[in-house]
Short mmCIF file of C-alpha atoms in Angstrom, two decimals:
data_model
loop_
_atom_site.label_atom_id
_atom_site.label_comp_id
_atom_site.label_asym_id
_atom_site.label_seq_id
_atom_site.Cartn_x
_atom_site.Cartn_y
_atom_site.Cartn_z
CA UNK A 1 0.14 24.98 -20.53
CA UNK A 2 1.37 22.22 -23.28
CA UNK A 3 -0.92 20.13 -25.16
CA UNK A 4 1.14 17.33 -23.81
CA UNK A 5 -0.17 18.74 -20.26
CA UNK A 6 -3.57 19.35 -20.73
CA UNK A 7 -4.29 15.99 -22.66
CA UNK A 8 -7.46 14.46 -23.88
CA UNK A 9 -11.25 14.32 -21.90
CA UNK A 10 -11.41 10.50 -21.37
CA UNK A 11 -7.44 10.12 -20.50
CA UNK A 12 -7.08 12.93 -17.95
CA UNK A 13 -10.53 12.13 -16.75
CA UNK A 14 -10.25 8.51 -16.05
CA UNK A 15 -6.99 8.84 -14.69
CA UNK A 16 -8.07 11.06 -11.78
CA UNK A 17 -11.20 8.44 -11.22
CA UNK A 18 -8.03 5.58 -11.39
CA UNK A 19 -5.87 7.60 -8.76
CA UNK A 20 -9.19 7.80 -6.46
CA UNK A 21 -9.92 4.61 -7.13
CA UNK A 22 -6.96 3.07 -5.97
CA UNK A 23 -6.50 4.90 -2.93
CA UNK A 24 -9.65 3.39 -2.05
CA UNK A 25 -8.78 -0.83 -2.89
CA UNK A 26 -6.48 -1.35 0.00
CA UNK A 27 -7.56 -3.50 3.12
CA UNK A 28 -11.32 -1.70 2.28
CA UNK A 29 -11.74 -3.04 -0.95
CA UNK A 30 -8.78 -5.55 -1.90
CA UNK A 31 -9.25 -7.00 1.10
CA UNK A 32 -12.82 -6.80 2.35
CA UNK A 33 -12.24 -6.24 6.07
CA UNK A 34 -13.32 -2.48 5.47
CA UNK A 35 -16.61 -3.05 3.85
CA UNK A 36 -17.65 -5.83 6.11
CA UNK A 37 -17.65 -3.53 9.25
CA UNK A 38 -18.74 -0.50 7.54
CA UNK A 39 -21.50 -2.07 5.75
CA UNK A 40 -22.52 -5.61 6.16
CA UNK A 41 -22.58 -5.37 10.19
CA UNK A 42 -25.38 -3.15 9.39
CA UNK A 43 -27.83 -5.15 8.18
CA UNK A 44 -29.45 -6.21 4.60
CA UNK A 45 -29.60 -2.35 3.50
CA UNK A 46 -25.54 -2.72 3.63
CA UNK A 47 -25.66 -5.49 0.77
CA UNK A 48 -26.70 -2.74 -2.16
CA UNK A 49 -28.75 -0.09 -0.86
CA UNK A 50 -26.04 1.45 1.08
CA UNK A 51 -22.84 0.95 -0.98
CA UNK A 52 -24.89 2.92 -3.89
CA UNK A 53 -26.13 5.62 -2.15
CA UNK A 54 -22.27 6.50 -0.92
CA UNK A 55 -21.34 6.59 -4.52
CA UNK A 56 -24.06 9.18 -5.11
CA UNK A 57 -22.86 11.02 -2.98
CA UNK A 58 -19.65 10.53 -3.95
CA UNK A 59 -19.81 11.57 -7.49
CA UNK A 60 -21.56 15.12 -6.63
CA UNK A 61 -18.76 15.64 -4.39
CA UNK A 62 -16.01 14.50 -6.64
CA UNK A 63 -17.79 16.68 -9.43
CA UNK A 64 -17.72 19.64 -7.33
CA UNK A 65 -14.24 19.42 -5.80
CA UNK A 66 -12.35 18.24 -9.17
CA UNK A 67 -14.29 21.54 -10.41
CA UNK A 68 -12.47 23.60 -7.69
CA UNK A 69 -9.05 22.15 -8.46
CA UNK A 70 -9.55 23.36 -12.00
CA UNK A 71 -10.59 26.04 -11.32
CA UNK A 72 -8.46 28.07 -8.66
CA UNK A 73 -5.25 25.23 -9.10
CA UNK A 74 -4.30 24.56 -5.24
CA UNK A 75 -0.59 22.87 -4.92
CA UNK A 76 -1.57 20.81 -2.61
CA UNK A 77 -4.75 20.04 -0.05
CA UNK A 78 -3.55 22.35 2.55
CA UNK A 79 -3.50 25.36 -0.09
CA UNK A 80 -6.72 23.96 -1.51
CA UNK A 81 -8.44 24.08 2.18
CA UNK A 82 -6.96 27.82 2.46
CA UNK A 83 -8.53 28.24 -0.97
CA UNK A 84 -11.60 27.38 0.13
CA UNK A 85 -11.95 29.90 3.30
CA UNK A 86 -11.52 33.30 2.70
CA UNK A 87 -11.92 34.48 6.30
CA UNK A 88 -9.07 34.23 7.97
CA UNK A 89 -10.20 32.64 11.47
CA UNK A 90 -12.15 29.54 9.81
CA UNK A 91 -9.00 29.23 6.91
CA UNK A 92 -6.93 28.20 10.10
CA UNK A 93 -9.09 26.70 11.85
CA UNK A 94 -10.19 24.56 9.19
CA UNK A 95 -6.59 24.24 7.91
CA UNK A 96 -5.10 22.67 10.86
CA UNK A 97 -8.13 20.31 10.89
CA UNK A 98 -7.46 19.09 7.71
CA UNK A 99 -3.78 18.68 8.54
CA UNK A 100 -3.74 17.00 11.78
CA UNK A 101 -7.08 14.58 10.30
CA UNK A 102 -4.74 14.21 6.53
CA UNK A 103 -2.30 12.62 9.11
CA UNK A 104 -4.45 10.45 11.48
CA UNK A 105 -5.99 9.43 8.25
CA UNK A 106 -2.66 8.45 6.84
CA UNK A 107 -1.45 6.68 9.84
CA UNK A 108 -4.65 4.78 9.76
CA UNK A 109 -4.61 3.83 6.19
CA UNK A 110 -1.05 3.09 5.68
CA UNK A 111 -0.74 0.91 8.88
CA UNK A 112 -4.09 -1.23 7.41
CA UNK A 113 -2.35 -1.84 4.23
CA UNK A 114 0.85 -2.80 6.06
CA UNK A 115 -1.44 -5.01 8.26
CA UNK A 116 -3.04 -6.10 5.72
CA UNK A 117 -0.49 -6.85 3.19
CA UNK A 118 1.62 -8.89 5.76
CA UNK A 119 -1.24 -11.24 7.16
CA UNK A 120 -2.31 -12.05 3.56
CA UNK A 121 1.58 -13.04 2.80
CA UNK A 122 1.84 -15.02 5.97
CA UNK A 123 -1.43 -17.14 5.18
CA UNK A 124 -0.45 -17.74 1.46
CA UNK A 125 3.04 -17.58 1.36
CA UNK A 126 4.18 -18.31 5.02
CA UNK A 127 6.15 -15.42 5.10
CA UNK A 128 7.13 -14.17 9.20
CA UNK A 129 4.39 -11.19 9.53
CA UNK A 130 7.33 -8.74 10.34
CA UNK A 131 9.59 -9.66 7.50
CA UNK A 132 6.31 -8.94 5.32
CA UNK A 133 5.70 -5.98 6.90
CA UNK A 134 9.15 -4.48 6.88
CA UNK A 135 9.33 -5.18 3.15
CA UNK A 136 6.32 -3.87 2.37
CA UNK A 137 7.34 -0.78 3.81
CA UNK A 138 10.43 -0.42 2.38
CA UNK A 139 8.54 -0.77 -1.11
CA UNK A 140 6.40 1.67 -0.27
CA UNK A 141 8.83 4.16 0.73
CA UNK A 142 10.72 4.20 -2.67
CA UNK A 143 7.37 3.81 -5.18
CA UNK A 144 6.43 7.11 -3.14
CA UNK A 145 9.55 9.23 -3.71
CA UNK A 146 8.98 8.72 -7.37
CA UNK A 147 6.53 11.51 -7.59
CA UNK A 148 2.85 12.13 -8.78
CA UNK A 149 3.58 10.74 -12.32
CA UNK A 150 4.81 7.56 -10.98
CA UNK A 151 1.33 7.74 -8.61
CA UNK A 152 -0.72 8.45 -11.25
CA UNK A 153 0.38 5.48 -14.00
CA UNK A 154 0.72 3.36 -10.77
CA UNK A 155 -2.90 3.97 -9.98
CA UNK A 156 -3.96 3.50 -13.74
CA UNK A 157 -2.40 -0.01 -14.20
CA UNK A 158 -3.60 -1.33 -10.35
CA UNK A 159 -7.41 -0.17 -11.39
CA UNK A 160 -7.51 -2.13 -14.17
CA UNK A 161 -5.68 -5.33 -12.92
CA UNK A 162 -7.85 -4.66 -9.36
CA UNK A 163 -11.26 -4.49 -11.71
CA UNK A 164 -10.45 -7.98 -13.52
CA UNK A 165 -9.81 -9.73 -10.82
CA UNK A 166 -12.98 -8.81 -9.03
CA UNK A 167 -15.02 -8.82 -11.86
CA UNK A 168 -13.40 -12.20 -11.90
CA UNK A 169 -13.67 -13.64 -8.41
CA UNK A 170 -17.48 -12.42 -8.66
CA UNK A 171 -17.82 -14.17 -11.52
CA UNK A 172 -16.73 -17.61 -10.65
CA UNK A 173 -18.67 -17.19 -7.11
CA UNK A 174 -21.75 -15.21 -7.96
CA UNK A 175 -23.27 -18.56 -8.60
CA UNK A 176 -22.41 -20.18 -4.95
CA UNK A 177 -22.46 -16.38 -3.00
CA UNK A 178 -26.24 -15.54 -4.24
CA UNK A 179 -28.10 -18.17 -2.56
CA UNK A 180 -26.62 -17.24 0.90
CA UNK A 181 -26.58 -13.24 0.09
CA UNK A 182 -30.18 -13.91 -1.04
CA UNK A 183 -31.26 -15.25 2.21
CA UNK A 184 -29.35 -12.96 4.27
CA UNK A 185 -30.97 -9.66 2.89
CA UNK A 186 -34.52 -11.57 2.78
CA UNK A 187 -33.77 -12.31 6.24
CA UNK A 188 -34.22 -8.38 6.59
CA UNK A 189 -31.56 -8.32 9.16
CA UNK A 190 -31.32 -5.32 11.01
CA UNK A 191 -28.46 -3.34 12.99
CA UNK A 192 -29.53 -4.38 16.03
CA UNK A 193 -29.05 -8.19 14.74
CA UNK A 194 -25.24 -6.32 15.45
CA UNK A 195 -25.83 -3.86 18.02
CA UNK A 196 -26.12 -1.03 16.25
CA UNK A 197 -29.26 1.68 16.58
CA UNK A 198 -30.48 2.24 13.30
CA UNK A 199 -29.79 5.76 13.32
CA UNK A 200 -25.96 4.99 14.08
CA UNK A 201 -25.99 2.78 11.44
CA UNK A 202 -27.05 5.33 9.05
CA UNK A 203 -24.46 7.34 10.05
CA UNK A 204 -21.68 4.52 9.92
CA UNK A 205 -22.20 3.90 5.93
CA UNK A 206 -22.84 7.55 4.89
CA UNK A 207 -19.47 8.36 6.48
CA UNK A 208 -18.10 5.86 4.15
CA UNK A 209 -17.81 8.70 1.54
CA UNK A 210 -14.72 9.57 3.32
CA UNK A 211 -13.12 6.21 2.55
CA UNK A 212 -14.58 6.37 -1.13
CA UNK A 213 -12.69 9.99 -1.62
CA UNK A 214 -9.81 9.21 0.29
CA UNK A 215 -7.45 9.77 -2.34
CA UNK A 216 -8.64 13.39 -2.69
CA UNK A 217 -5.26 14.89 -1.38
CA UNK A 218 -3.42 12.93 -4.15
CA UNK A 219 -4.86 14.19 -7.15
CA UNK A 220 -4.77 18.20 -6.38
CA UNK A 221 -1.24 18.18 -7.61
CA UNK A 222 -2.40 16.05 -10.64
CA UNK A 223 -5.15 18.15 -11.24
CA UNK A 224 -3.16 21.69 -10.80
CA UNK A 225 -0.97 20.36 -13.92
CA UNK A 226 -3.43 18.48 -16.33
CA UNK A 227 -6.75 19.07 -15.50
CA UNK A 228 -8.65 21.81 -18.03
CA UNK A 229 -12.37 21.25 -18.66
CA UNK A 230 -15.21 20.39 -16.93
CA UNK A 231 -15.97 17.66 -19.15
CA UNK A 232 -12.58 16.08 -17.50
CA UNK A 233 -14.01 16.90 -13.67
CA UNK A 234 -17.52 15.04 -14.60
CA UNK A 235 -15.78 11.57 -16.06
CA UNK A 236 -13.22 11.81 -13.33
CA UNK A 237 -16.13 12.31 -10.55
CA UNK A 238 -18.02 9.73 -12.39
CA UNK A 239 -15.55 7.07 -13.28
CA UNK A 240 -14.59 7.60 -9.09
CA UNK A 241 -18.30 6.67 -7.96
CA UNK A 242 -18.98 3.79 -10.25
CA UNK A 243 -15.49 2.20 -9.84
CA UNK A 244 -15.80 2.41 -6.58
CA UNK A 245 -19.79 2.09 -5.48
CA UNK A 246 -20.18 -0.53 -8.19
CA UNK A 247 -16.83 -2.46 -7.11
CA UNK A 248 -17.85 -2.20 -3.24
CA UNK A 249 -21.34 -3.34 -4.08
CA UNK A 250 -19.76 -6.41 -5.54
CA UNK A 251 -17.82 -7.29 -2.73
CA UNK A 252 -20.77 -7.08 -0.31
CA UNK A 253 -22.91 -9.62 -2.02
CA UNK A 254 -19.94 -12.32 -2.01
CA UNK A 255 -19.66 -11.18 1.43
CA UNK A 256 -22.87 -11.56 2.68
CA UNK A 257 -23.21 -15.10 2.01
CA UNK A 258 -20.74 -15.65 4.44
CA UNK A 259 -22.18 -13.52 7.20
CA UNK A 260 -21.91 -13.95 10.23
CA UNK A 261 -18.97 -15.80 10.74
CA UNK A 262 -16.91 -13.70 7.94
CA UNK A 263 -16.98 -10.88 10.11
CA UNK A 264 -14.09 -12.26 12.44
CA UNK A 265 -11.89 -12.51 9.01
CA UNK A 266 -8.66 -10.72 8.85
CA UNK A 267 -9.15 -11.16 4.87
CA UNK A 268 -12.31 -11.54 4.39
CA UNK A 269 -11.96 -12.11 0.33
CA UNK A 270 -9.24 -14.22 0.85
CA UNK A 271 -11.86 -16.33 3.29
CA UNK A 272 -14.67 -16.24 0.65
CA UNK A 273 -12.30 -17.45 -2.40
CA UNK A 274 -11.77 -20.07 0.25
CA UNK A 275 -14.79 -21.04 2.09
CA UNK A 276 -17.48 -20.26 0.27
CA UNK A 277 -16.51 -20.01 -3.39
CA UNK A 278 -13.54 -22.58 -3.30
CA UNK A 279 -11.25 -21.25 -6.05
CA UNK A 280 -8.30 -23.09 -6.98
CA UNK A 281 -5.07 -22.17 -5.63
CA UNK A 282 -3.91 -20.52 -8.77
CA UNK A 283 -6.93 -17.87 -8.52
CA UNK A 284 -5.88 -17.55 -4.78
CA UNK A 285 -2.57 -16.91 -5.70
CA UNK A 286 -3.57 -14.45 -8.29
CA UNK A 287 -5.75 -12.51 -5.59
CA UNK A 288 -2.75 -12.63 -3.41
CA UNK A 289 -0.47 -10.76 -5.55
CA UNK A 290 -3.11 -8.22 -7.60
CA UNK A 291 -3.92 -7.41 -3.61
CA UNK A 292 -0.90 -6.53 -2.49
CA UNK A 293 -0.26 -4.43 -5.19
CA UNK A 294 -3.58 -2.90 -4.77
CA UNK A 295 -2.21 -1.58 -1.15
CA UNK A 296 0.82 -0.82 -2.31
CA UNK A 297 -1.07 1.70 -4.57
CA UNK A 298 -3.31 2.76 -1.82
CA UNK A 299 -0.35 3.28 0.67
CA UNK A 300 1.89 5.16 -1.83
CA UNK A 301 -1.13 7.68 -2.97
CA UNK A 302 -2.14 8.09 0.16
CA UNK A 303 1.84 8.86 1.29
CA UNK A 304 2.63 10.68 -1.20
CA UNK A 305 -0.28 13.65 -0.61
CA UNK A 306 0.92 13.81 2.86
CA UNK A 307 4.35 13.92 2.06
CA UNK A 308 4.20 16.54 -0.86
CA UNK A 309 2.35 18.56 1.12
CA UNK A 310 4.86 18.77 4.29
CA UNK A 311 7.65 18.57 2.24
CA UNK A 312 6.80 22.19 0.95
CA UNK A 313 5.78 23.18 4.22
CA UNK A 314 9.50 22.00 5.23
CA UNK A 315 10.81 23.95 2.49
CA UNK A 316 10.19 26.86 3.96
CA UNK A 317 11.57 26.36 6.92
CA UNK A 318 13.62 23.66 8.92
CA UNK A 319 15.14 22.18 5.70
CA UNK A 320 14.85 24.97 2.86
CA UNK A 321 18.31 24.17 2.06
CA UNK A 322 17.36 20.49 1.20
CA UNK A 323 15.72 19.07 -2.38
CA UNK A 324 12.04 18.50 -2.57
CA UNK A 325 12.91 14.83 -2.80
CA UNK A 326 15.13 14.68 0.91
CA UNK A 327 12.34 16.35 2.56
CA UNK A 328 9.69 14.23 0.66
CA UNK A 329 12.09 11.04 1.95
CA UNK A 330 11.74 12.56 5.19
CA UNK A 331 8.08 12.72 5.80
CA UNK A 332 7.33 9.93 3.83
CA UNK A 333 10.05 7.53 6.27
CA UNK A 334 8.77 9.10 9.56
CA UNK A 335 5.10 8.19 8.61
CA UNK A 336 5.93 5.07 7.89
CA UNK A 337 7.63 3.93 10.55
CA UNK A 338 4.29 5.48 13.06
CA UNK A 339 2.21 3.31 10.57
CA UNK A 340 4.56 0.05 11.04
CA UNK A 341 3.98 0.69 14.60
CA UNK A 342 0.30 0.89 14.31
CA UNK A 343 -0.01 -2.00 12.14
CA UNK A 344 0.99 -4.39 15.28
CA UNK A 345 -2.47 -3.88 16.45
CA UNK A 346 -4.04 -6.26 13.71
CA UNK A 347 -6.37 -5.09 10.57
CA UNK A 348 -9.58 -5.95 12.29
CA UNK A 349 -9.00 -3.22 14.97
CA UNK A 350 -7.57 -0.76 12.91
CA UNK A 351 -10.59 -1.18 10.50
CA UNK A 352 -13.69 -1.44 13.39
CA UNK A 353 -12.18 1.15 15.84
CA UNK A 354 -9.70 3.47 14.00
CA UNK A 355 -11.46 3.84 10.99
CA UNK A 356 -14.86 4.31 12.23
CA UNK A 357 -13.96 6.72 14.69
CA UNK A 358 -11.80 8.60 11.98
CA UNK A 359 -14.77 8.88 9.44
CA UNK A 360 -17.20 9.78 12.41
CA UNK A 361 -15.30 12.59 13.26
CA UNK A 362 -13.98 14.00 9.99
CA UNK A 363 -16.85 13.33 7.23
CA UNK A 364 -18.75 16.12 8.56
CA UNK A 365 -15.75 18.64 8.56
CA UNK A 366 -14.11 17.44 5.25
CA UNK A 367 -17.01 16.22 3.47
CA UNK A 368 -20.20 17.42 3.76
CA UNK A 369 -19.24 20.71 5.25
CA UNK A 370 -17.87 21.18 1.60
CA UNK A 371 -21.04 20.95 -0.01
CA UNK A 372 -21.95 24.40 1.65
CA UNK A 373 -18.10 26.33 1.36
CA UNK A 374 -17.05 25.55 -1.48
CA UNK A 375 -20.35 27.25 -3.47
CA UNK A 376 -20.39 29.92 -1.16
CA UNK A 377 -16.98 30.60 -2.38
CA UNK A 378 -17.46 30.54 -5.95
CA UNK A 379 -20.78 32.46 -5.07
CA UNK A 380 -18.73 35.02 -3.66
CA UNK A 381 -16.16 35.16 -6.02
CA UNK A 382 -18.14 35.74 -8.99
CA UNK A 383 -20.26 38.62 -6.94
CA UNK A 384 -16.92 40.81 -6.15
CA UNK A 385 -15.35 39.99 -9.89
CA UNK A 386 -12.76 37.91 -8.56
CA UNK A 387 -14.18 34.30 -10.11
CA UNK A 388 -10.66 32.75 -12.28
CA UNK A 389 -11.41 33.03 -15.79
CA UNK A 390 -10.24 29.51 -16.05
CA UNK A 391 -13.72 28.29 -15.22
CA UNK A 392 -15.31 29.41 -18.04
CA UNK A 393 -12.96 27.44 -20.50
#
C-alpha cells in the first residue's frame, strides 16, 4: 500500500468520523424532525442525558468496527457481515438481514432527505415540492456515481460547513432557547406527558445508535484502502461520537424551548430560526442552502454503500459484461426512484413511523448483536492462528 494511501493519523481518522458524520445530518440532524421524535417526545432526559449516552455508545462501537475493517479489509458491508460469521448458517442468515435492512434503511433515509430537501425549498424558495424533489434526485444520482473519493471529500467539506452553521444558529439563539429548554427539563416531563411507557422510551433513544452509525456501510470501502492503525480507528470512532452526540445535543436544547408545538414541524430548525430565535432572513437563507447540501451528503453516502455493494453483486451475474459504473447507475437510479415514491408520504411520517420501526427492529441485529460477534471472532481467530497480522501494525 502507497504512502499516498495509507496517509496521516488525524487526516484518515477524521475523515472516516466526517463520512459518518454526514450520513447522519440529513432530515435527523440538518433538519431536526429526527431528533424531535426520537428524543424530545421522550421527555426532559431527551434534552442531554439521552443524546450523550447514544454517543457513548456510539464511539465503542465505531472503535470496535473501524478496528475490524482494518483489520480483515471487507469490500463492502455484505463481505464485512460474512466476515464476521464464520458458521455458515448464521453468515446467511445474518447476511440477508443486513441486505434486505441496508435497503429498507436506504429507502427510508433517502426518501427523508428527498422529503426533506423539497419542503424546505418550497417554504424558502417557493419552489413546486415535485420540481424540488425531482431535482434533488437527479443531483443525487450523479454526486453518487462519482465514487467513494468523491463521498469522502464530499463528506469532509459538508461537516465542516454543517458544524459552523450550528455552532452558529446555537449561538445566536442559545440566549432566547435556554429559558424555555430550562423550564421544559425542570418541568421533569416524562414519556407519558407523550404516551410513551418509560421503558419504550428507553428503548426509542438507545436505538438511535443506528441513526448515529448509519453511514457504517460507506466507509468499509474507504477503510479497506486507507485505513492502517489503530490510532486512525480511535479518532475516527471518536471524532464520529462527539460530532455527532455533541451536535445532536445542541439541537435538542434549541428544540426544547419550542416543545410542544415544534413537534408538528416538518423543519423543525427551520421553525426555531423562525419562531423562537428570529434570525434574519440572510441566516435563514444560509441554513437553507448548508441543509440541503447536508442531505445531499447524507443521501449520496448512504446510496452509494448500497449501490457499490449490489453493483458487485451484479457483476457477477446479470450484468458481468457491464462497467462497475453502469451497474452502480443502475442500483443507484432504481433506489431512487422507490425513495421519490416514498417521499410523497411527508417527512414527519417517514421520521415517527418508518424510522422508528426500522431502528426497533434492526439495532439489536446490526448493533448491539455486534458487540458479542465481532470479539468472539477475533477471539477465535487468534486461538486457531488465523488472526491477520495486519492488526498488530
Amino acid at each position: 500500500m502507497s504512502e499516498k494511501k495509507q496517509g496521516g493519523t488525524l487526516a484518515v481518522g477524521c475523515t472516516i468520523g466526517a463520512l459518518m458524520f454526514s450520513s447522519y445530518v440529513g432530515p435527523g440532524f440538518a433538519a431536526g424532525t429526527q431528533t424531535v421524535s426520537y428524543f424530545l417526545t421522550k421527555g426532559w432526559v431527551g434534552v442531554l442525558v439521552a443524546p450523550i449516552l447514544v454517543a457513548v455508545l456510539t464511539f465503542f462501537w465505531c472503535w470496535m468496527t473501524f478496528e475490524f475493517n482494518r483489520i480483515y479489509r471487507p469490500g463492502d458491508f455484505r463481505e464485512q457481515s460474512d466476515m464476521i460469521y464464520k458458521n455458515p448458517v448464521a453468515r446467511q442468515a445474518l447476511g440477508i438481514f443486513k441486505d434486505v435492512f441496508s435497503i429498507v434503511q436506504i429507502l427510508l433515509v433517502v426518501s427523508g432527505m428527498i422529503s426533506a430537501a423539497a419542503t424546505i425549498m418550497e417554504q424558502m424558495l417557493g419552489l413546486p415540492n415535485i420540481a424540488g424533489t425531482i431535482i434533488f434526485a437527479i443531483v443525487m444520482i450523479a454526486l453518487t456515481l462519482k465514487g467513494a473519493d468523491l463521498v469522502s471529500k464530499l463528506g469532509n467539506v459538508l461537516t465542516i460547513l454543517i458544524i459552523a452553521i450550528v455552532i452558529f444558529i446555537f449561538s445566536i439563539g442559545i440566549g432566547k432557547c435556554w429559558p424555555g429548554a430550562s423550564e421544559f427539563m425542570a418541568e421533569k416531563t416524562t414519556p407519558k406527558d407523550y404516551g410513551f411507557s418509560t421503558g419504550y422510551a428507553w428503548v426509542i433513544m438507545m436505538s438511535v445508535v443506528i441513526l448515529y452509525t448509519c453511514g457504517a456501510n460507506a466507509t468499509v470501502p474507504y477503510c479497506k484502502d486507507h485505513l492502517t492503525t489503530k490510532k486512525q480507528s480511535l479518532v475516527g470512532a471518536l471524532l464520529t461520537a462527539i460530532l455527532c452526540g455533541g451536535g445532536t445535543a445542541m439541537c435538542t436544547v434549541l428544540f426544547a424551548a419550542g416543545m410542544p408545538e415544534i413537534t408538528k414541524q416538518p423543519i423543525p430548525m427551520l421553525w426555531t430560526m423562525q419562531k423562537t430565535i428570529g434570525a434574519g432572513s440572510w441566516a435563514q437563507y444560509i441554513y437553507t442552502v448548508i441543509a440541503i447540501a447536508a442531505m445531499l451528503s447524507t443521501g449520496v453516502a448512504m446510496l452509494f454503500g448500497v449501490s457499490e455493494r449490489f453493483q458487485i453483486a451484479l457483476g457477477k451475474n446479470a450484468m458481468k459484461n457491464q462497467s462497475p459504473e453502469v451497474r452502480r447507475a443502475v442500483v443507484g437510479i432504481v433506489i431512487t426512484l422507490v425513495a421519490v415514491a416514498l417521499s410523497r408520504f411527508g417527512i414527519l411520517a417517514i421520521i415517527s413511523k418508518g424510522y422508528t420501526l426500522f431502528t426497533l427492529i434492526s439495532a439489536p441485529v446490526l448493533i448491539y448483536l455486534l458487540f458479542i460477534t465481532v470479539p468472539m471472532r477475533i477471539h477465535r481467530d487468534k486461538a486457531d492462528g488465523t488472526y491477520p497480522k495486519a492488526a498488530e501494525e
